[in-house]
Structure formats: structure tokens, C-alpha cells
């Protein structure tokens, strides 16, 4: 069954908190971890991935922390999930053409492709801005 991992859950919690902060406010990792009830060491690894994928900017030293790399309305839940979980794959056969030797003849392959497209479409249409607005 497709399931979001704990890492994905923690990532979403952390990034929504960051998105809910005033623009240009740099947030300490300890602040984010406490606010969303996530172990700081685990969150540090997640935010390193966010930094590598360009979702957040990181600042070192005194006054350091994290800041969204762009406006919350430009960052989607799909970007967040795929940054830490990798591509949305309901089955390995949709990873790339030829990954499964039966992808051209299997009658279920188009179903998996449709599931993938619909999940990616849904997550891609939800922005951090929407998730911070109550």
C-alpha cells in the first residue's frame, strides 16, 4: 500500500510551520522542531534535503536557520513530498519505460500510470500557502 513515511510526515509538518512564518523570517531548527513536535536531529536531515532541492535556504552561524526559498504560493506539496520521499510510484513499472518487461503488454500498467498522474496532479495543485491558511 502506498503510504507516506514518518520522514514525509515530519517534512510536511516542518515546512508548513516555516511557510506560516512572516516573510523573510529566518527560523531556527530548534524552534521548528519544538513547534511541530519532531526530533531535531531527524528534522535537520530533512531540512538538508530541502536545502539541496531548493525548497529552503539555509543560513549558518549566529542568526542562522532556515527560510523558504520562495513564496509559499509557489511551493507545492508535491515538491515537498518528492524532495524527501522521491518520486511518487504506485508500482515500479511506472518509474521509466522498460523498467518492467511487461509494461507494453500488461493491462494494469495504464491503471498504475493513471494513479501516479492523479496523485501527482493532486499534490501538485496544493500549495504551502493553502496549507497555512485556515
PDB file of C-alpha atoms in Angstrom:
ATOM      1  CA  UNK A   1       0.000   0.000   0.000  1.00  0.00           C
ATOM      2  CA  UNK A   2       1.207   3.490  -0.749  1.00  0.00           C
ATOM      3  CA  UNK A   3       1.956   5.246   2.482  1.00  0.00           C
ATOM      4  CA  UNK A   4       3.730   8.415   3.487  1.00  0.00           C
ATOM      5  CA  UNK A   5       6.686   7.593   5.723  1.00  0.00           C
ATOM      6  CA  UNK A   6       7.378   9.219   9.062  1.00  0.00           C
ATOM      7  CA  UNK A   7      10.051  11.238   7.283  1.00  0.00           C
ATOM      8  CA  UNK A   8       7.454  12.557   4.839  1.00  0.00           C
ATOM      9  CA  UNK A   9       5.050  13.395   7.651  1.00  0.00           C
ATOM     10  CA  UNK A  10       7.756  15.249   9.589  1.00  0.00           C
ATOM     11  CA  UNK A  11       8.833  17.074   6.436  1.00  0.00           C
ATOM     12  CA  UNK A  12       5.315  18.328   5.798  1.00  0.00           C
ATOM     13  CA  UNK A  13       4.869  19.458   9.392  1.00  0.00           C
ATOM     14  CA  UNK A  14       8.177  21.323   9.370  1.00  0.00           C
ATOM     15  CA  UNK A  15       7.718  23.028   6.033  1.00  0.00           C
ATOM     16  CA  UNK A  16       4.154  24.140   6.848  1.00  0.00           C
ATOM     17  CA  UNK A  17       5.444  25.737  10.042  1.00  0.00           C
ATOM     18  CA  UNK A  18       8.165  27.515   8.072  1.00  0.00           C
ATOM     19  CA  UNK A  19       5.620  28.659   5.476  1.00  0.00           C
ATOM     20  CA  UNK A  20       3.408  30.102   8.214  1.00  0.00           C
ATOM     21  CA  UNK A  21       6.150  32.447   9.435  1.00  0.00           C
ATOM     22  CA  UNK A  22       6.319  36.088   8.363  1.00  0.00           C
ATOM     23  CA  UNK A  23       8.152  36.642   5.050  1.00  0.00           C
ATOM     24  CA  UNK A  24      11.944  36.743   5.382  1.00  0.00           C
ATOM     25  CA  UNK A  25      11.885  35.467   8.968  1.00  0.00           C
ATOM     26  CA  UNK A  26      14.744  33.031   9.495  1.00  0.00           C
ATOM     27  CA  UNK A  27      13.637  30.237  11.817  1.00  0.00           C
ATOM     28  CA  UNK A  28      15.962  28.179  13.983  1.00  0.00           C
ATOM     29  CA  UNK A  29      15.797  24.433  13.532  1.00  0.00           C
ATOM     30  CA  UNK A  30      15.197  24.018  17.271  1.00  0.00           C
ATOM     31  CA  UNK A  31      12.219  26.391  17.042  1.00  0.00           C
ATOM     32  CA  UNK A  32      10.700  24.457  14.138  1.00  0.00           C
ATOM     33  CA  UNK A  33      11.296  21.073  15.793  1.00  0.00           C
ATOM     34  CA  UNK A  34       9.688  22.185  19.050  1.00  0.00           C
ATOM     35  CA  UNK A  35       6.722  23.802  17.320  1.00  0.00           C
ATOM     36  CA  UNK A  36       5.878  20.718  15.240  1.00  0.00           C
ATOM     37  CA  UNK A  37       6.924  18.079  17.780  1.00  0.00           C
ATOM     38  CA  UNK A  38       9.619  16.430  15.649  1.00  0.00           C
ATOM     39  CA  UNK A  39      13.049  15.258  16.857  1.00  0.00           C
ATOM     40  CA  UNK A  40      15.536  17.982  15.942  1.00  0.00           C
ATOM     41  CA  UNK A  41      18.194  15.587  14.600  1.00  0.00           C
ATOM     42  CA  UNK A  42      15.668  13.970  12.263  1.00  0.00           C
ATOM     43  CA  UNK A  43      14.367  17.352  11.133  1.00  0.00           C
ATOM     44  CA  UNK A  44      17.941  18.526  10.445  1.00  0.00           C
ATOM     45  CA  UNK A  45      18.399  15.756   7.866  1.00  0.00           C
ATOM     46  CA  UNK A  46      15.059  16.591   6.259  1.00  0.00           C
ATOM     47  CA  UNK A  47      15.888  20.286   6.007  1.00  0.00           C
ATOM     48  CA  UNK A  48      19.271  19.460   4.473  1.00  0.00           C
ATOM     49  CA  UNK A  49      17.357  17.689   1.711  1.00  0.00           C
ATOM     50  CA  UNK A  50      15.056  20.686   1.346  1.00  0.00           C
ATOM     51  CA  UNK A  51      18.110  22.902   1.006  1.00  0.00           C
ATOM     52  CA  UNK A  52      19.649  20.661  -1.672  1.00  0.00           C
ATOM     53  CA  UNK A  53      16.430  20.661  -3.689  1.00  0.00           C
ATOM     54  CA  UNK A  54      15.975  24.428  -3.384  1.00  0.00           C
ATOM     55  CA  UNK A  55      12.840  24.456  -1.251  1.00  0.00           C
ATOM     56  CA  UNK A  56      14.544  26.266   1.618  1.00  0.00           C
ATOM     57  CA  UNK A  57      17.579  28.458   2.081  1.00  0.00           C
ATOM     58  CA  UNK A  58      19.857  27.684   4.987  1.00  0.00           C
ATOM     59  CA  UNK A  59      21.944  30.194   6.909  1.00  0.00           C
ATOM     60  CA  UNK A  60      24.838  29.206   9.154  1.00  0.00           C
ATOM     61  CA  UNK A  61      26.235  30.824  12.248  1.00  0.00           C
ATOM     62  CA  UNK A  62      24.732  33.328  14.637  1.00  0.00           C
ATOM     63  CA  UNK A  63      21.271  34.224  13.451  1.00  0.00           C
ATOM     64  CA  UNK A  64      21.304  31.180  11.180  1.00  0.00           C
ATOM     65  CA  UNK A  65      18.402  28.937  10.407  1.00  0.00           C
ATOM     66  CA  UNK A  66      16.005  28.322   7.572  1.00  0.00           C
ATOM     67  CA  UNK A  67      13.831  30.381   5.271  1.00  0.00           C
ATOM     68  CA  UNK A  68      11.561  29.307   2.412  1.00  0.00           C
ATOM     69  CA  UNK A  69      13.422  29.726  -0.874  1.00  0.00           C
ATOM     70  CA  UNK A  70      10.331  31.214  -2.496  1.00  0.00           C
ATOM     71  CA  UNK A  71       6.821  32.382  -1.725  1.00  0.00           C
ATOM     72  CA  UNK A  72       4.586  29.708  -0.153  1.00  0.00           C
ATOM     73  CA  UNK A  73       2.166  30.033  -3.068  1.00  0.00           C
ATOM     74  CA  UNK A  74       4.941  28.823  -5.411  1.00  0.00           C
ATOM     75  CA  UNK A  75       5.880  25.682  -3.446  1.00  0.00           C
ATOM     76  CA  UNK A  76       3.636  22.642  -3.799  1.00  0.00           C
ATOM     77  CA  UNK A  77       3.004  19.680  -1.578  1.00  0.00           C
ATOM     78  CA  UNK A  78       4.310  17.517  -4.447  1.00  0.00           C
ATOM     79  CA  UNK A  79       7.682  19.284  -4.312  1.00  0.00           C
ATOM     80  CA  UNK A  80       7.858  18.769  -0.557  1.00  0.00           C
ATOM     81  CA  UNK A  81       6.914  15.090  -0.655  1.00  0.00           C
ATOM     82  CA  UNK A  82       9.181  14.219  -3.584  1.00  0.00           C
ATOM     83  CA  UNK A  83      12.104  16.102  -2.007  1.00  0.00           C
ATOM     84  CA  UNK A  84      12.173  13.639   0.875  1.00  0.00           C
ATOM     85  CA  UNK A  85      10.345  10.556  -0.413  1.00  0.00           C
ATOM     86  CA  UNK A  86      11.481  10.501  -4.033  1.00  0.00           C
ATOM     87  CA  UNK A  87       9.121  10.124  -6.995  1.00  0.00           C
ATOM     88  CA  UNK A  88       5.503   9.086  -6.407  1.00  0.00           C
ATOM     89  CA  UNK A  89       5.427   5.483  -7.624  1.00  0.00           C
ATOM     90  CA  UNK A  90       2.405   3.249  -7.072  1.00  0.00           C
ATOM     91  CA  UNK A  91       4.364   0.446  -8.812  1.00  0.00           C
ATOM     92  CA  UNK A  92       7.952   0.179 -10.111  1.00  0.00           C
ATOM     93  CA  UNK A  93       6.674  -0.259 -13.662  1.00  0.00           C
ATOM     94  CA  UNK A  94       5.894   3.460 -13.918  1.00  0.00           C
ATOM     95  CA  UNK A  95       9.424   4.515 -12.955  1.00  0.00           C
ATOM     96  CA  UNK A  96      10.538   4.638 -16.589  1.00  0.00           C
ATOM     97  CA  UNK A  97       9.723   2.872 -19.863  1.00  0.00           C
ATOM     98  CA  UNK A  98      11.249  -0.603 -19.926  1.00  0.00           C
ATOM     99  CA  UNK A  99      11.614  -0.852 -16.144  1.00  0.00           C
ATOM    100  CA  UNK A 100       9.163  -3.725 -16.279  1.00  0.00           C
ATOM    101  CA  UNK A 101       9.405  -6.142 -19.176  1.00  0.00           C
ATOM    102  CA  UNK A 102       5.616  -6.316 -19.312  1.00  0.00           C
ATOM    103  CA  UNK A 103       4.830  -2.593 -19.437  1.00  0.00           C
ATOM    104  CA  UNK A 104       3.764  -2.748 -23.090  1.00  0.00           C
ATOM    105  CA  UNK A 105       1.519  -5.787 -22.669  1.00  0.00           C
ATOM    106  CA  UNK A 106       0.256  -5.523 -19.088  1.00  0.00           C
ATOM    107  CA  UNK A 107      -3.360  -4.407 -18.841  1.00  0.00           C
ATOM    108  CA  UNK A 108      -2.793  -2.961 -15.350  1.00  0.00           C
ATOM    109  CA  UNK A 109       0.144  -0.736 -16.371  1.00  0.00           C
ATOM    110  CA  UNK A 110      -2.126   2.083 -17.630  1.00  0.00           C
ATOM    111  CA  UNK A 111      -4.000   1.956 -14.323  1.00  0.00           C
ATOM    112  CA  UNK A 112      -0.768   2.447 -12.329  1.00  0.00           C
ATOM    113  CA  UNK A 113       0.206   5.290 -14.639  1.00  0.00           C
ATOM    114  CA  UNK A 114      -3.185   6.941 -14.070  1.00  0.00           C
ATOM    115  CA  UNK A 115      -2.890   6.514 -10.284  1.00  0.00           C
ATOM    116  CA  UNK A 116       0.539   8.139 -10.414  1.00  0.00           C
ATOM    117  CA  UNK A 117      -0.692  11.031 -12.561  1.00  0.00           C
ATOM    118  CA  UNK A 118      -3.713  11.691 -10.368  1.00  0.00           C
ATOM    119  CA  UNK A 119      -1.763  11.648  -7.105  1.00  0.00           C
ATOM    120  CA  UNK A 120       0.963  13.870  -8.579  1.00  0.00           C
ATOM    121  CA  UNK A 121      -1.705  16.186 -10.002  1.00  0.00           C
ATOM    122  CA  UNK A 122      -3.493  16.495  -6.679  1.00  0.00           C
ATOM    123  CA  UNK A 123      -0.313  17.151  -4.675  1.00  0.00           C
ATOM    124  CA  UNK A 124       0.971  19.488  -7.372  1.00  0.00           C
ATOM    125  CA  UNK A 125      -2.133  21.651  -7.080  1.00  0.00           C
ATOM    126  CA  UNK A 126      -1.851  22.189  -3.327  1.00  0.00           C
ATOM    127  CA  UNK A 127       0.492  24.993  -2.283  1.00  0.00           C
ATOM    128  CA  UNK A 128       2.049  25.717   1.088  1.00  0.00           C
ATOM    129  CA  UNK A 129       0.068  28.950   1.125  1.00  0.00           C
ATOM    130  CA  UNK A 130      -3.173  26.965   1.034  1.00  0.00           C
ATOM    131  CA  UNK A 131      -1.974  24.740   3.855  1.00  0.00           C
ATOM    132  CA  UNK A 132      -1.161  27.698   6.099  1.00  0.00           C
ATOM    133  CA  UNK A 133      -4.468  29.484   5.553  1.00  0.00           C
ATOM    134  CA  UNK A 134      -7.169  28.433   7.990  1.00  0.00           C
TER     135      UNK A 134
END
